[in-house]
mmCIF file of C-alpha atoms and ligand atoms in Angstrom:
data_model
loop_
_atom_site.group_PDB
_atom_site.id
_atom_site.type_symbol
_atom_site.label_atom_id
_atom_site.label_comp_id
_atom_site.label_asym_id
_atom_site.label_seq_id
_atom_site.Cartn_x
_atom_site.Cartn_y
_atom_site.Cartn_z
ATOM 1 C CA UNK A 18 14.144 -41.747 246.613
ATOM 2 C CA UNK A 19 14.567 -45.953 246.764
ATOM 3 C CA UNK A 20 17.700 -47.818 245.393
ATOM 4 C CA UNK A 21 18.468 -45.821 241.902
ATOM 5 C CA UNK A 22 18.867 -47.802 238.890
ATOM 6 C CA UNK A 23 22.757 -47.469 238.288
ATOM 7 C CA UNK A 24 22.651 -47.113 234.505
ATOM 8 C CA UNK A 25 25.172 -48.686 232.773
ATOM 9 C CA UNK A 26 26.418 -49.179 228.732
ATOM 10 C CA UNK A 27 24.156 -52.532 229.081
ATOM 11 C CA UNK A 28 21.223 -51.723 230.848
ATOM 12 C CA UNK A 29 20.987 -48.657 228.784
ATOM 13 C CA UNK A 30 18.962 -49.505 225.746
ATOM 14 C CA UNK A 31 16.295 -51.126 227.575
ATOM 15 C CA UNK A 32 15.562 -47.624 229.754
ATOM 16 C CA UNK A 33 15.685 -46.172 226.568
ATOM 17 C CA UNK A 34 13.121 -47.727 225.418
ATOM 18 C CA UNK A 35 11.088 -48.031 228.621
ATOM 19 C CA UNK A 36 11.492 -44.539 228.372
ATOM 20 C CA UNK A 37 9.486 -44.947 225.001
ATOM 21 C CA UNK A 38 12.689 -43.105 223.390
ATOM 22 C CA UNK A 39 13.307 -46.066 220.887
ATOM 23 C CA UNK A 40 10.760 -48.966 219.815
ATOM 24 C CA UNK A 41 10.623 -51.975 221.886
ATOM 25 C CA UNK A 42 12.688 -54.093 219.291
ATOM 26 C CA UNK A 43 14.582 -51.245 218.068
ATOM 27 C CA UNK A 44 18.372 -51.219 218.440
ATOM 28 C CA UNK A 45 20.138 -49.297 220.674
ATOM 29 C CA UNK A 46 23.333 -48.426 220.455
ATOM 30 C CA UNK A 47 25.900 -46.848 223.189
ATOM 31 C CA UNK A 48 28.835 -44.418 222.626
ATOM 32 C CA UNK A 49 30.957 -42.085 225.066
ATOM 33 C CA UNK A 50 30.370 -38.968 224.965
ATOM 34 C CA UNK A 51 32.411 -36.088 226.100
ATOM 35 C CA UNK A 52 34.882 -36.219 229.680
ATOM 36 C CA UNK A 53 32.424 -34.604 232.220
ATOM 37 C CA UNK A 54 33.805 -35.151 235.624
ATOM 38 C CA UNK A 55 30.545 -34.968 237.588
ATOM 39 C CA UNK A 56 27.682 -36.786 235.759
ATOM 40 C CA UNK A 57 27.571 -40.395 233.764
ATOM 41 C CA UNK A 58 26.744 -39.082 230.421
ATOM 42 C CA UNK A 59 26.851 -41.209 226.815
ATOM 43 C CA UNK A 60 25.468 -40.916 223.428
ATOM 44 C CA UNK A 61 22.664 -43.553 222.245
ATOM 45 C CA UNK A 62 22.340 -44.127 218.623
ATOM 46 C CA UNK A 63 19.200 -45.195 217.818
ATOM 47 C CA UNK A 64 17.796 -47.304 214.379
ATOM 48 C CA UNK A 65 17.219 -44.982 212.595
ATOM 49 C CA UNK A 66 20.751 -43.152 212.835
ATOM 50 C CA UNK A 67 19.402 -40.670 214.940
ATOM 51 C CA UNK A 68 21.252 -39.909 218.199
ATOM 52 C CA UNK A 69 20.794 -38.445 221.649
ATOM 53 C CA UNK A 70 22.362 -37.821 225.158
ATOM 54 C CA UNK A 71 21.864 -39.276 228.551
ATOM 55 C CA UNK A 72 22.733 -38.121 231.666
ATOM 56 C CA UNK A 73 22.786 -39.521 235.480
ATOM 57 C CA UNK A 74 23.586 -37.815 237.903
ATOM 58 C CA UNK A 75 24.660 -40.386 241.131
ATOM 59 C CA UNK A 76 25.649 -39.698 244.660
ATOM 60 C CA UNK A 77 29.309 -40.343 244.059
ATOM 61 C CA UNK A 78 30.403 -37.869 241.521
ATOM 62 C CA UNK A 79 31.948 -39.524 237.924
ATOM 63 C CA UNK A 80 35.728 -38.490 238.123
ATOM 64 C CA UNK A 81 36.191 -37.819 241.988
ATOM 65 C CA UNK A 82 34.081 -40.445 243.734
ATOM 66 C CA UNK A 83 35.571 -39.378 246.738
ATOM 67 C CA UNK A 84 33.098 -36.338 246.575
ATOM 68 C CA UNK A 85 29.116 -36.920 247.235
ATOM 69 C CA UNK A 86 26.684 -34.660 246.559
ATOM 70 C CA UNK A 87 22.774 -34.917 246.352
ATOM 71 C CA UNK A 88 21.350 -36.187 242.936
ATOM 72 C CA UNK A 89 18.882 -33.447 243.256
ATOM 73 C CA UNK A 90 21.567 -31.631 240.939
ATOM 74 C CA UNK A 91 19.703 -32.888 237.962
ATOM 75 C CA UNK A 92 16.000 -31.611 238.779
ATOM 76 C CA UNK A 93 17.626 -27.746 239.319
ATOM 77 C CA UNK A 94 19.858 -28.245 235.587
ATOM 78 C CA UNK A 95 16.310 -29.827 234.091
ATOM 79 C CA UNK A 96 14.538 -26.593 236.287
ATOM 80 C CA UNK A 97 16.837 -24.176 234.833
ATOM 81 C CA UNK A 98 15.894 -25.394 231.507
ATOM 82 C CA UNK A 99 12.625 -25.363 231.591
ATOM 83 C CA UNK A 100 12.613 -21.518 233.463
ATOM 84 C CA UNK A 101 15.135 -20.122 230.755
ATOM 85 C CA UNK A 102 13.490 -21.362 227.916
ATOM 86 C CA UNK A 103 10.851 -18.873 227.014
ATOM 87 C CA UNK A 104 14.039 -16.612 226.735
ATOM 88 C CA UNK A 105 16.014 -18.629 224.803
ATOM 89 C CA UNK A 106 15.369 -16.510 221.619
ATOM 90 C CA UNK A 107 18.392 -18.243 219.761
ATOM 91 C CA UNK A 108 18.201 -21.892 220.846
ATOM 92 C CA UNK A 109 21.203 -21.857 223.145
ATOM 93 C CA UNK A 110 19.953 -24.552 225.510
ATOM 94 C CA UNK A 111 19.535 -28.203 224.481
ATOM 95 C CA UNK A 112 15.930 -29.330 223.991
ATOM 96 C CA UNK A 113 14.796 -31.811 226.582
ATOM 97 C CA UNK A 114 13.791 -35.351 225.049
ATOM 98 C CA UNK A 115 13.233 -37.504 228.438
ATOM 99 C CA UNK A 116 12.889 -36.796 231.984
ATOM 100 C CA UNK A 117 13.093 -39.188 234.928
ATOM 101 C CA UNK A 118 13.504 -37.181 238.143
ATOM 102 C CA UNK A 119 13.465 -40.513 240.195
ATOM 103 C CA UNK A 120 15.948 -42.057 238.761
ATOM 104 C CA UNK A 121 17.986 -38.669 238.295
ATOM 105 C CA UNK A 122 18.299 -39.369 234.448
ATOM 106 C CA UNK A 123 17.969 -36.450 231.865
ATOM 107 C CA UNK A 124 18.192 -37.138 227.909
ATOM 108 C CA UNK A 125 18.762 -34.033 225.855
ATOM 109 C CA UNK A 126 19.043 -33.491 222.114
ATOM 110 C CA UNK A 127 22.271 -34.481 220.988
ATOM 111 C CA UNK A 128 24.477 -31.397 219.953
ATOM 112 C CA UNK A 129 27.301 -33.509 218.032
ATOM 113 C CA UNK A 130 29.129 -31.626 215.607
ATOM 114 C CA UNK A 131 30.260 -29.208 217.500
ATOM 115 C CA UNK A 132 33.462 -27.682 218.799
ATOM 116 C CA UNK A 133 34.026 -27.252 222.616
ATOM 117 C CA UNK A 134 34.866 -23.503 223.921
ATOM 118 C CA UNK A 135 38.081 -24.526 225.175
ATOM 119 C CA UNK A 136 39.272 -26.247 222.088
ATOM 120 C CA UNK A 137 38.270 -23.231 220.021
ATOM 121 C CA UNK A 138 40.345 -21.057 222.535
ATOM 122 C CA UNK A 139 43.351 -23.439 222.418
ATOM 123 C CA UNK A 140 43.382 -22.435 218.608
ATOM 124 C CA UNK A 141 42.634 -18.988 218.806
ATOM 125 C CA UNK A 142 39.504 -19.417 216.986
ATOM 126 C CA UNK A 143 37.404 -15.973 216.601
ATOM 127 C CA UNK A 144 34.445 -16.264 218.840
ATOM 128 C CA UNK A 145 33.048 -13.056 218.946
ATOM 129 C CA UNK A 146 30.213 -13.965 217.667
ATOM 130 C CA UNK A 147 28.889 -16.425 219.062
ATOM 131 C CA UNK A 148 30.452 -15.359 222.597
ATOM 132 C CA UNK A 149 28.110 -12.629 222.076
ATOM 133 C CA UNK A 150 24.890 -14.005 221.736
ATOM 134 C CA UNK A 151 25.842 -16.021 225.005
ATOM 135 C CA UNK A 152 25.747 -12.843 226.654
ATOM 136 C CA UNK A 153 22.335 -11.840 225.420
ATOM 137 C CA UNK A 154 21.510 -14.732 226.369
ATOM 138 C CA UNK A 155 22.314 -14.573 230.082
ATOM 139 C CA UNK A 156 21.185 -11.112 230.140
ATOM 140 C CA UNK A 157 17.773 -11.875 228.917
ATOM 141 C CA UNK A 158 17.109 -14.667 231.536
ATOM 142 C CA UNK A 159 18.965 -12.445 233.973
ATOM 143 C CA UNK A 160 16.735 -9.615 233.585
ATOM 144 C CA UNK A 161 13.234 -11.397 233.119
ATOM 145 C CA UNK A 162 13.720 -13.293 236.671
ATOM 146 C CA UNK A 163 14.738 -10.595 238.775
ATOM 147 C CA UNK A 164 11.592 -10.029 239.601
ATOM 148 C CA UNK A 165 10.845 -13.567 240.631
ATOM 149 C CA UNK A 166 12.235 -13.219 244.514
ATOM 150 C CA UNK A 167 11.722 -15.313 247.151
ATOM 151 C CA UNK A 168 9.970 -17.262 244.784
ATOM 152 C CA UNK A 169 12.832 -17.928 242.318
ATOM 153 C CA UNK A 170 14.850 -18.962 245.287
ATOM 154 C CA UNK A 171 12.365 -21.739 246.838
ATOM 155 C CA UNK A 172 12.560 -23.556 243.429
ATOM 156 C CA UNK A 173 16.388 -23.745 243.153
ATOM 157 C CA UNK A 174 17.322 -25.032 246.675
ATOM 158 C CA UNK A 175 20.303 -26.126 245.071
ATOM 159 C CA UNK A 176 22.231 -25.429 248.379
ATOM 160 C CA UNK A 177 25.104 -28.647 248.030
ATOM 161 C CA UNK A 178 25.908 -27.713 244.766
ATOM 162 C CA UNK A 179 26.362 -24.155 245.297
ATOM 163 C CA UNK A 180 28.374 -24.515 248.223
ATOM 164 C CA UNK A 181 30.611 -27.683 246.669
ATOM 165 C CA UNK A 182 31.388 -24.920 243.630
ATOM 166 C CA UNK A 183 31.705 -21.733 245.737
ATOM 167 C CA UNK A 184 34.476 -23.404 248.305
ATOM 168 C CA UNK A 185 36.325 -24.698 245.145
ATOM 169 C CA UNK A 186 36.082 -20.747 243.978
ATOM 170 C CA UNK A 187 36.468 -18.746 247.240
ATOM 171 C CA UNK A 188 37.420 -20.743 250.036
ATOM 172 C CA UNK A 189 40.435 -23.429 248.907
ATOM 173 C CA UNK A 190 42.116 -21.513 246.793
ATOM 174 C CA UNK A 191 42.853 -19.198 249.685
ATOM 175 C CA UNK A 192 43.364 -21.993 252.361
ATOM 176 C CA UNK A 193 44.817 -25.112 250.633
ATOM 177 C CA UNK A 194 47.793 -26.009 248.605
ATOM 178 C CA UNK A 195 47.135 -28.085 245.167
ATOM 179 C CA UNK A 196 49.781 -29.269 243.099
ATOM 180 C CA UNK A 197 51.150 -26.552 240.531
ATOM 181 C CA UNK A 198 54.847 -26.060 238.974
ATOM 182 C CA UNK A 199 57.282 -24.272 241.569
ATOM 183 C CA UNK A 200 56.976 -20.926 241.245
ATOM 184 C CA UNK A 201 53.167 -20.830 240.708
ATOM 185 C CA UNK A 202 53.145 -22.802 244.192
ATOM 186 C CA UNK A 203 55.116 -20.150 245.488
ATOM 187 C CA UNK A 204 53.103 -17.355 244.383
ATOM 188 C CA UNK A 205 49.841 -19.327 245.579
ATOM 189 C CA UNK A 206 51.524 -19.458 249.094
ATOM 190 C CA UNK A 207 51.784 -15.699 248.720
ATOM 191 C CA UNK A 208 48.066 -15.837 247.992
ATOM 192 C CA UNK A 209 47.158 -17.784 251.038
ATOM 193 C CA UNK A 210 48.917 -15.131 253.621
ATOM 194 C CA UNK A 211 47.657 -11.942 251.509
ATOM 195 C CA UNK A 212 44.463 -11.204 254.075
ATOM 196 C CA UNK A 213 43.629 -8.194 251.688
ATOM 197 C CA UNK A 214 43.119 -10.915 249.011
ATOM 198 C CA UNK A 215 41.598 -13.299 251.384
ATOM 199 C CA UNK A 216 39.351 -10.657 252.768
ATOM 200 C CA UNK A 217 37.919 -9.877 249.211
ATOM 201 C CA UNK A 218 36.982 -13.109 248.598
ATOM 202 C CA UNK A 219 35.700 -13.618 251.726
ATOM 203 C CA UNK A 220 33.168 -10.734 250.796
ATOM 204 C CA UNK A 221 32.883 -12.448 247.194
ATOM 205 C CA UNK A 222 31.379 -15.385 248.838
ATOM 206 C CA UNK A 223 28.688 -14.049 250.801
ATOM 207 C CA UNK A 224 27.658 -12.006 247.264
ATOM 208 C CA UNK A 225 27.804 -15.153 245.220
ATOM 209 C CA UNK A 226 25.495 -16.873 248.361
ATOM 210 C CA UNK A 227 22.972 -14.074 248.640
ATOM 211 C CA UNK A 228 19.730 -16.148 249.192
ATOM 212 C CA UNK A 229 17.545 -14.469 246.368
ATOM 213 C CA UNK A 230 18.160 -12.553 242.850
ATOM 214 C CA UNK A 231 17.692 -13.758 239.214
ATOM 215 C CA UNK A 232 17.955 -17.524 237.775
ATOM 216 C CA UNK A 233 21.878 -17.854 237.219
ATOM 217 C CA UNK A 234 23.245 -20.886 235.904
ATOM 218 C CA UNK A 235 26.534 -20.820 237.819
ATOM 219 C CA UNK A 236 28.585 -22.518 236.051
ATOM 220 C CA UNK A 237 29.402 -20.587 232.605
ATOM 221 C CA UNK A 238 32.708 -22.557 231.606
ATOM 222 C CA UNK A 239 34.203 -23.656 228.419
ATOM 223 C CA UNK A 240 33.571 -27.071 229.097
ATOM 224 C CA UNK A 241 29.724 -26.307 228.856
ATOM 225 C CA UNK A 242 30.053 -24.358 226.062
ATOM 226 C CA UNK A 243 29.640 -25.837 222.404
ATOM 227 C CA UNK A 244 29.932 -24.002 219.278
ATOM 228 C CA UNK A 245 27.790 -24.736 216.326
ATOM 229 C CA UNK A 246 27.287 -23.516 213.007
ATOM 230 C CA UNK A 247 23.816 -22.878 214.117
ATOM 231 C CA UNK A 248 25.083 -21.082 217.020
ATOM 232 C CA UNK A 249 26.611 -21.509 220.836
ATOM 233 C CA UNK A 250 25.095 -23.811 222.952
ATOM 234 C CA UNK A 251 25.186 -24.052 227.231
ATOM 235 C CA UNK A 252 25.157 -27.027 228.933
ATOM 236 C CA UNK A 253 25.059 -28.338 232.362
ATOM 237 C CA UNK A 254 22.672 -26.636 234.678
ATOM 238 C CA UNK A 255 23.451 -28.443 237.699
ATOM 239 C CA UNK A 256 24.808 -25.625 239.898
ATOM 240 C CA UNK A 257 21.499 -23.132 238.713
ATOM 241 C CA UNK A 258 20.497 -21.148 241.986
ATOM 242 C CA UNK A 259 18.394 -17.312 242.206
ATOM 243 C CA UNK A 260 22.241 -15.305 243.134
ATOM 244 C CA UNK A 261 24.387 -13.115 241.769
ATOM 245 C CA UNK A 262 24.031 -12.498 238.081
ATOM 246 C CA UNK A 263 27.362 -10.815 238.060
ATOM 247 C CA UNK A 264 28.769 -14.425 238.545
ATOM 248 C CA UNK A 265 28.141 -15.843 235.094
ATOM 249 C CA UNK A 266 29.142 -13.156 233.243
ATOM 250 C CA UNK A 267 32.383 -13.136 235.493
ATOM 251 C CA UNK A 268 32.792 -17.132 234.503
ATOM 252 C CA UNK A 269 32.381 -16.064 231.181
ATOM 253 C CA UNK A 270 34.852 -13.358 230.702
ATOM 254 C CA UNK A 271 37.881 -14.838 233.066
ATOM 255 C CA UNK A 272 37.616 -18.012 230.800
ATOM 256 C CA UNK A 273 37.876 -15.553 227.230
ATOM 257 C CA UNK A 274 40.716 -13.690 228.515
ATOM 258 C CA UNK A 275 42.609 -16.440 230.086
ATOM 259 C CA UNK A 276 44.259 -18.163 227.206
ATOM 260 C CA UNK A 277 45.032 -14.490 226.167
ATOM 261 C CA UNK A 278 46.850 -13.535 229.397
ATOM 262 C CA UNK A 279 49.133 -17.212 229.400
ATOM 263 C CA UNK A 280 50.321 -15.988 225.881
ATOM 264 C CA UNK A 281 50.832 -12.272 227.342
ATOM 265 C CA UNK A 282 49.079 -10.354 224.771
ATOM 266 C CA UNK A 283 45.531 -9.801 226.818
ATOM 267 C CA UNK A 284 45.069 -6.758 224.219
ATOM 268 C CA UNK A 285 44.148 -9.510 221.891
ATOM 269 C CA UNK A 286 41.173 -10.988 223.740
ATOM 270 C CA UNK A 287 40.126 -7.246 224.668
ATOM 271 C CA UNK A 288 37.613 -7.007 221.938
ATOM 272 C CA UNK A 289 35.386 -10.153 222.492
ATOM 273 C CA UNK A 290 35.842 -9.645 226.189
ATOM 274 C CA UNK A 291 34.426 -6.072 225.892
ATOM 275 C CA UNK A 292 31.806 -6.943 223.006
ATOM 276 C CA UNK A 293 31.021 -9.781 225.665
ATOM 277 C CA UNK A 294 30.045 -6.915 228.301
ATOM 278 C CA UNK A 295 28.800 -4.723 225.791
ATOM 279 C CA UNK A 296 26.285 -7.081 224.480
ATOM 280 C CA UNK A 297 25.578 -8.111 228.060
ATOM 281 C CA UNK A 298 24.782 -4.747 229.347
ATOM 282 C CA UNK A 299 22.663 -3.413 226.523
ATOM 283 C CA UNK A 300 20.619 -6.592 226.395
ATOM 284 C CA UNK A 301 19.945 -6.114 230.023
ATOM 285 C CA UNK A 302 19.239 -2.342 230.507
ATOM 286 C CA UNK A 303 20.525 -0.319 233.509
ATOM 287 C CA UNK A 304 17.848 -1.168 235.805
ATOM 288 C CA UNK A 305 19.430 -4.306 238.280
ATOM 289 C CA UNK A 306 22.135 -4.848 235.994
ATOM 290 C CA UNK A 307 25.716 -6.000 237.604
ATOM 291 C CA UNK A 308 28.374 -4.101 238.161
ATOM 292 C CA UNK A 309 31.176 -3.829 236.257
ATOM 293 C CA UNK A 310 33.391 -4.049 239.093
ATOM 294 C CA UNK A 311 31.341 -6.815 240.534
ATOM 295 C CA UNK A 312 32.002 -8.810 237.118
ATOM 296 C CA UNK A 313 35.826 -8.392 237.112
ATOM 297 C CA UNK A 314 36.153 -9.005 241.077
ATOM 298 C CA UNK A 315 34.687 -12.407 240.111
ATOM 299 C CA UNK A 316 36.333 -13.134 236.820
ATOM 300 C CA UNK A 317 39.447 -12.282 238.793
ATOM 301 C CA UNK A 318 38.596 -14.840 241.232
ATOM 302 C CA UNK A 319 37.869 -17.386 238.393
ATOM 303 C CA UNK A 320 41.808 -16.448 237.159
ATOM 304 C CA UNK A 321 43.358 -17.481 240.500
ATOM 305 C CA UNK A 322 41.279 -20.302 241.251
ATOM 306 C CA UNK A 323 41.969 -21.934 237.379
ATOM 307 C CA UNK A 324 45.415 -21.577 238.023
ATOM 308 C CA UNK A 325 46.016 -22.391 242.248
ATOM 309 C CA UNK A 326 42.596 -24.526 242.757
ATOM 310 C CA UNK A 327 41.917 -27.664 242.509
ATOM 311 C CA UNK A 328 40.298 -27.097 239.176
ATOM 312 C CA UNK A 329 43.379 -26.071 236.941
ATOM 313 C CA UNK A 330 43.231 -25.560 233.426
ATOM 314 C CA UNK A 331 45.380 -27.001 230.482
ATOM 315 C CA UNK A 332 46.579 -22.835 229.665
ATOM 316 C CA UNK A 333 48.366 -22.837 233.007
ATOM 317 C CA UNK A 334 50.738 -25.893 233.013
ATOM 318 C CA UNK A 335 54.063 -24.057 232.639
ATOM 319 C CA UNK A 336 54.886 -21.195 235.573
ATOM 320 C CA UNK A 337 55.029 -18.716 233.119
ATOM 321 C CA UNK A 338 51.798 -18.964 232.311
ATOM 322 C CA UNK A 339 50.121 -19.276 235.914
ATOM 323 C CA UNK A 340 52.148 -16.337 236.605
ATOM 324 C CA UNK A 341 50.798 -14.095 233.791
ATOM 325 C CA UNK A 342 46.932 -15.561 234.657
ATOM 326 C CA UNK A 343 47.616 -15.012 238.605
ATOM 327 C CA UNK A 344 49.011 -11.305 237.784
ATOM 328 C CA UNK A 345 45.888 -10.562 235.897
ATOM 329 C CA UNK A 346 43.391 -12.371 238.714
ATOM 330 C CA UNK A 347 44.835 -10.513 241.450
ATOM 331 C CA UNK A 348 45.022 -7.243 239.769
ATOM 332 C CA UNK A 349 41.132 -7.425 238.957
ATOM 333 C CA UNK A 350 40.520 -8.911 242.789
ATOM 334 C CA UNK A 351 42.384 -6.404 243.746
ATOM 335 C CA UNK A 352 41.091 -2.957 242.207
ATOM 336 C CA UNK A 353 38.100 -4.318 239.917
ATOM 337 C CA UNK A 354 37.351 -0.274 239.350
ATOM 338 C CA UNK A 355 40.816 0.585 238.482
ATOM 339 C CA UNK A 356 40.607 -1.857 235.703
ATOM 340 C CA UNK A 357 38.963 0.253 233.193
ATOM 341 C CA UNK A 358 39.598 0.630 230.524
ATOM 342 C CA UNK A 359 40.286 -3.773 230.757
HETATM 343 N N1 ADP B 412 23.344 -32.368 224.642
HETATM 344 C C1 ADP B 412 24.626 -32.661 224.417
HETATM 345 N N2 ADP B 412 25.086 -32.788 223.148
HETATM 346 C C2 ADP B 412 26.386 -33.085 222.907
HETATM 347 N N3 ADP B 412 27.303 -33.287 223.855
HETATM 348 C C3 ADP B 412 26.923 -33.186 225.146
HETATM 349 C C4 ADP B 412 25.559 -32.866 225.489
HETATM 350 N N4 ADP B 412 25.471 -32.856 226.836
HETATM 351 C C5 ADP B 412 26.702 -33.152 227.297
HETATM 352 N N5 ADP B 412 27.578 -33.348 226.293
HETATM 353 C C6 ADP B 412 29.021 -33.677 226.420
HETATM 354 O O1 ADP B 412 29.250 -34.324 227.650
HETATM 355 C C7 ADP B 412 30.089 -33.534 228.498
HETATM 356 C C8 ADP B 412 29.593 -33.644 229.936
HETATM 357 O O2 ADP B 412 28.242 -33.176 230.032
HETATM 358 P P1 ADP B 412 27.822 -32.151 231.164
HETATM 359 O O3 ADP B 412 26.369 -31.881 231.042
HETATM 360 O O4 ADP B 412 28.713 -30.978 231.119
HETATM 361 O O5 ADP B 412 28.047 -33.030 232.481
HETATM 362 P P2 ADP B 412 29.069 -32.900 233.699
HETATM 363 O O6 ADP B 412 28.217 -32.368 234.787
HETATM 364 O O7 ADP B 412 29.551 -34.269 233.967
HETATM 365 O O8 ADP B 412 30.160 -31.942 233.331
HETATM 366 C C9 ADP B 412 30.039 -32.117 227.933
HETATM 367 O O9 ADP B 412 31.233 -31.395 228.204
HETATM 368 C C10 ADP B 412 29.854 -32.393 226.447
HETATM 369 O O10 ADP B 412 31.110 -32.659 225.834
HETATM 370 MG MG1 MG B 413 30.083 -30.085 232.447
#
């Protein structure tokens, strides 16, 4: 790849329309849109009123430049979409407007009007629903690529990204202190010297880097979900890789029960997480399917990391609550198969 084309909120209308997305007179106009942390992304309104999203990926990533990683990102989250679309049954993924794998720049339909999965857990909003038809959705592509093999694998090669995300998961969490209140520090210290813990997701690692298995986007988190009236959406494929399929529905589970667990009534988020798993495991069918055990080993993973990682989450800023997530985590990392009934 030459020099990219750094886009920026000026040079952005006329790519636009080079990319014969608006007329070449038409106005252009640029908005923010979202807080991603990895990508430059904004909304363009064009004439007309209608709007749409762009997205760049660059070497230096948005919110911690102090991390590089390939730009190739953005042909595996434009691959993933193109591969799980003839599943898409209920228009989860964005449609696809532009593509300009040179210059690492995707534009997608615009989803506006819609409420993030993490907002709608910071209000206890009843997701059910929608939550699972996410699942069916993951099964579906799940199951129709397992069969795809060493072929899957060659066309996600995605090896930085899925690396970057796994130490952040499996690796730091266990080796590295972040900042967190006192006694969540303390416990995470505990963490670090607990080899049975360490040990497990040692193991967990070399499961989630298995070189082959069915398209999984990797990266199932509330920040990629949106919630329409027309249904729940999934964004950002940039971490997409042929793995573990008991990974997303892991992601997708620790992040329903978390908010739960903080206010220490987990019995409350019991029935989506279940209907989640449920709807999950009869879409798929037996044959291939992830383990429960698998699932909650992960999720429990996704627990400890939110709350002692670099990553943290907004649920865990007091100790009481990283204490109630971190006692969940570890009890699923722990005994996964003791967990039931979760
Ligand atoms: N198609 C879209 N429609 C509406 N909002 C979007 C769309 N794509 C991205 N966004 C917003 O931008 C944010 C960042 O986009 P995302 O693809 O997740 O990039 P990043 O890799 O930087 O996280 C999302 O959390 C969402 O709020
Ligand atoms: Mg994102």
């Amino acid at each position: 790849m030459g020099e990219q084309l750094h886009l920026t909120d000026e040079n952005l209308p006329d790519t636009v329309r080079q990319l014969g997305l608006a007329g070449p007179d038409e106005a252009v106009a640029v908005e923010a849109a979202g807080d991603g942390n990895i990508n430059w992304v904004r909304r363009i309104r064009l004439a007309g009123g209608k709007s749409l999203i762009v997205k760049q990926a660059r070497l230096a990533l948005e919110k911690f430049p102090e991390y590089e990683v390939s730009t190739e990102r953005i042909v595996f989250e434009a691959r993933y979409l193109e591969r799980a679309r003839p599943f898409d049954f209920d228009r989860v993924l964005p449609e696809v407007r532009a593509f300009d794998p040179a210059q690492r720049i995707l534009v997608l339909e615009d989803l506006a009007g819609a409420e993030r999965l993490d907002e709608a857990l910071a209000r206890a909003r009843d997701i059910s629903e929608p939550m699972t038809r996410m699942a069916r959705f993951l099964a579906r592509v799940h199951r129709e690529t397992r069969g795809a093999g060493a072929e899957l694998a060659s066309e996600f090669p995605n090896e930085a990204m899925r690396r970057l995300h796994g130490d952040h998961i499996f690796l730091l969490p266990y080796r590295e202190e972040f900042p967190a209140p006192p006694e969540t520090a303390a416990r995470a210290q505990q963490i670090r010297a607990d080899t049975e813990l360490t040990g497990i997701a040692e193991r967990a690692y070399e499961s989630y880097l298995r070189p082959t298995g069915p398209l999984v986007h990797a990266d199932v988190q509330p920040t990629n979900l949106l919630l329409r009236p027309d249904g729940p959406k999934l964004l950002d494929a940039e971490i997409a890789h042929a793995g573990d399929p008991a990974f997303d529905i892991a992601t997708l589970i620790a992040h329903l029960v978390l908010p739960a667990a903080v206010r220490g009534d987990l019995a409350a988020a019991r029935p989506v997480a279940r209907g989640v798993w449920r709807a999950y495991s009869e879409e798929h069918g037996a044959a291939g399917r992830a383990s429960l055990a698998d699932v909650l080993r992960y999720a429990g993973l996704e627990l400890v990391r939110r709350t002692v990682g670099a990553a943290r989450v907004r649920f865990v800023e007091s100790d009481a609550s990283g204490l109630a997530v971190l006692e969940l985590g570890t009890s699923w990392i722990r005994s996964p198969e003791r967990c039931e009934p979760w």
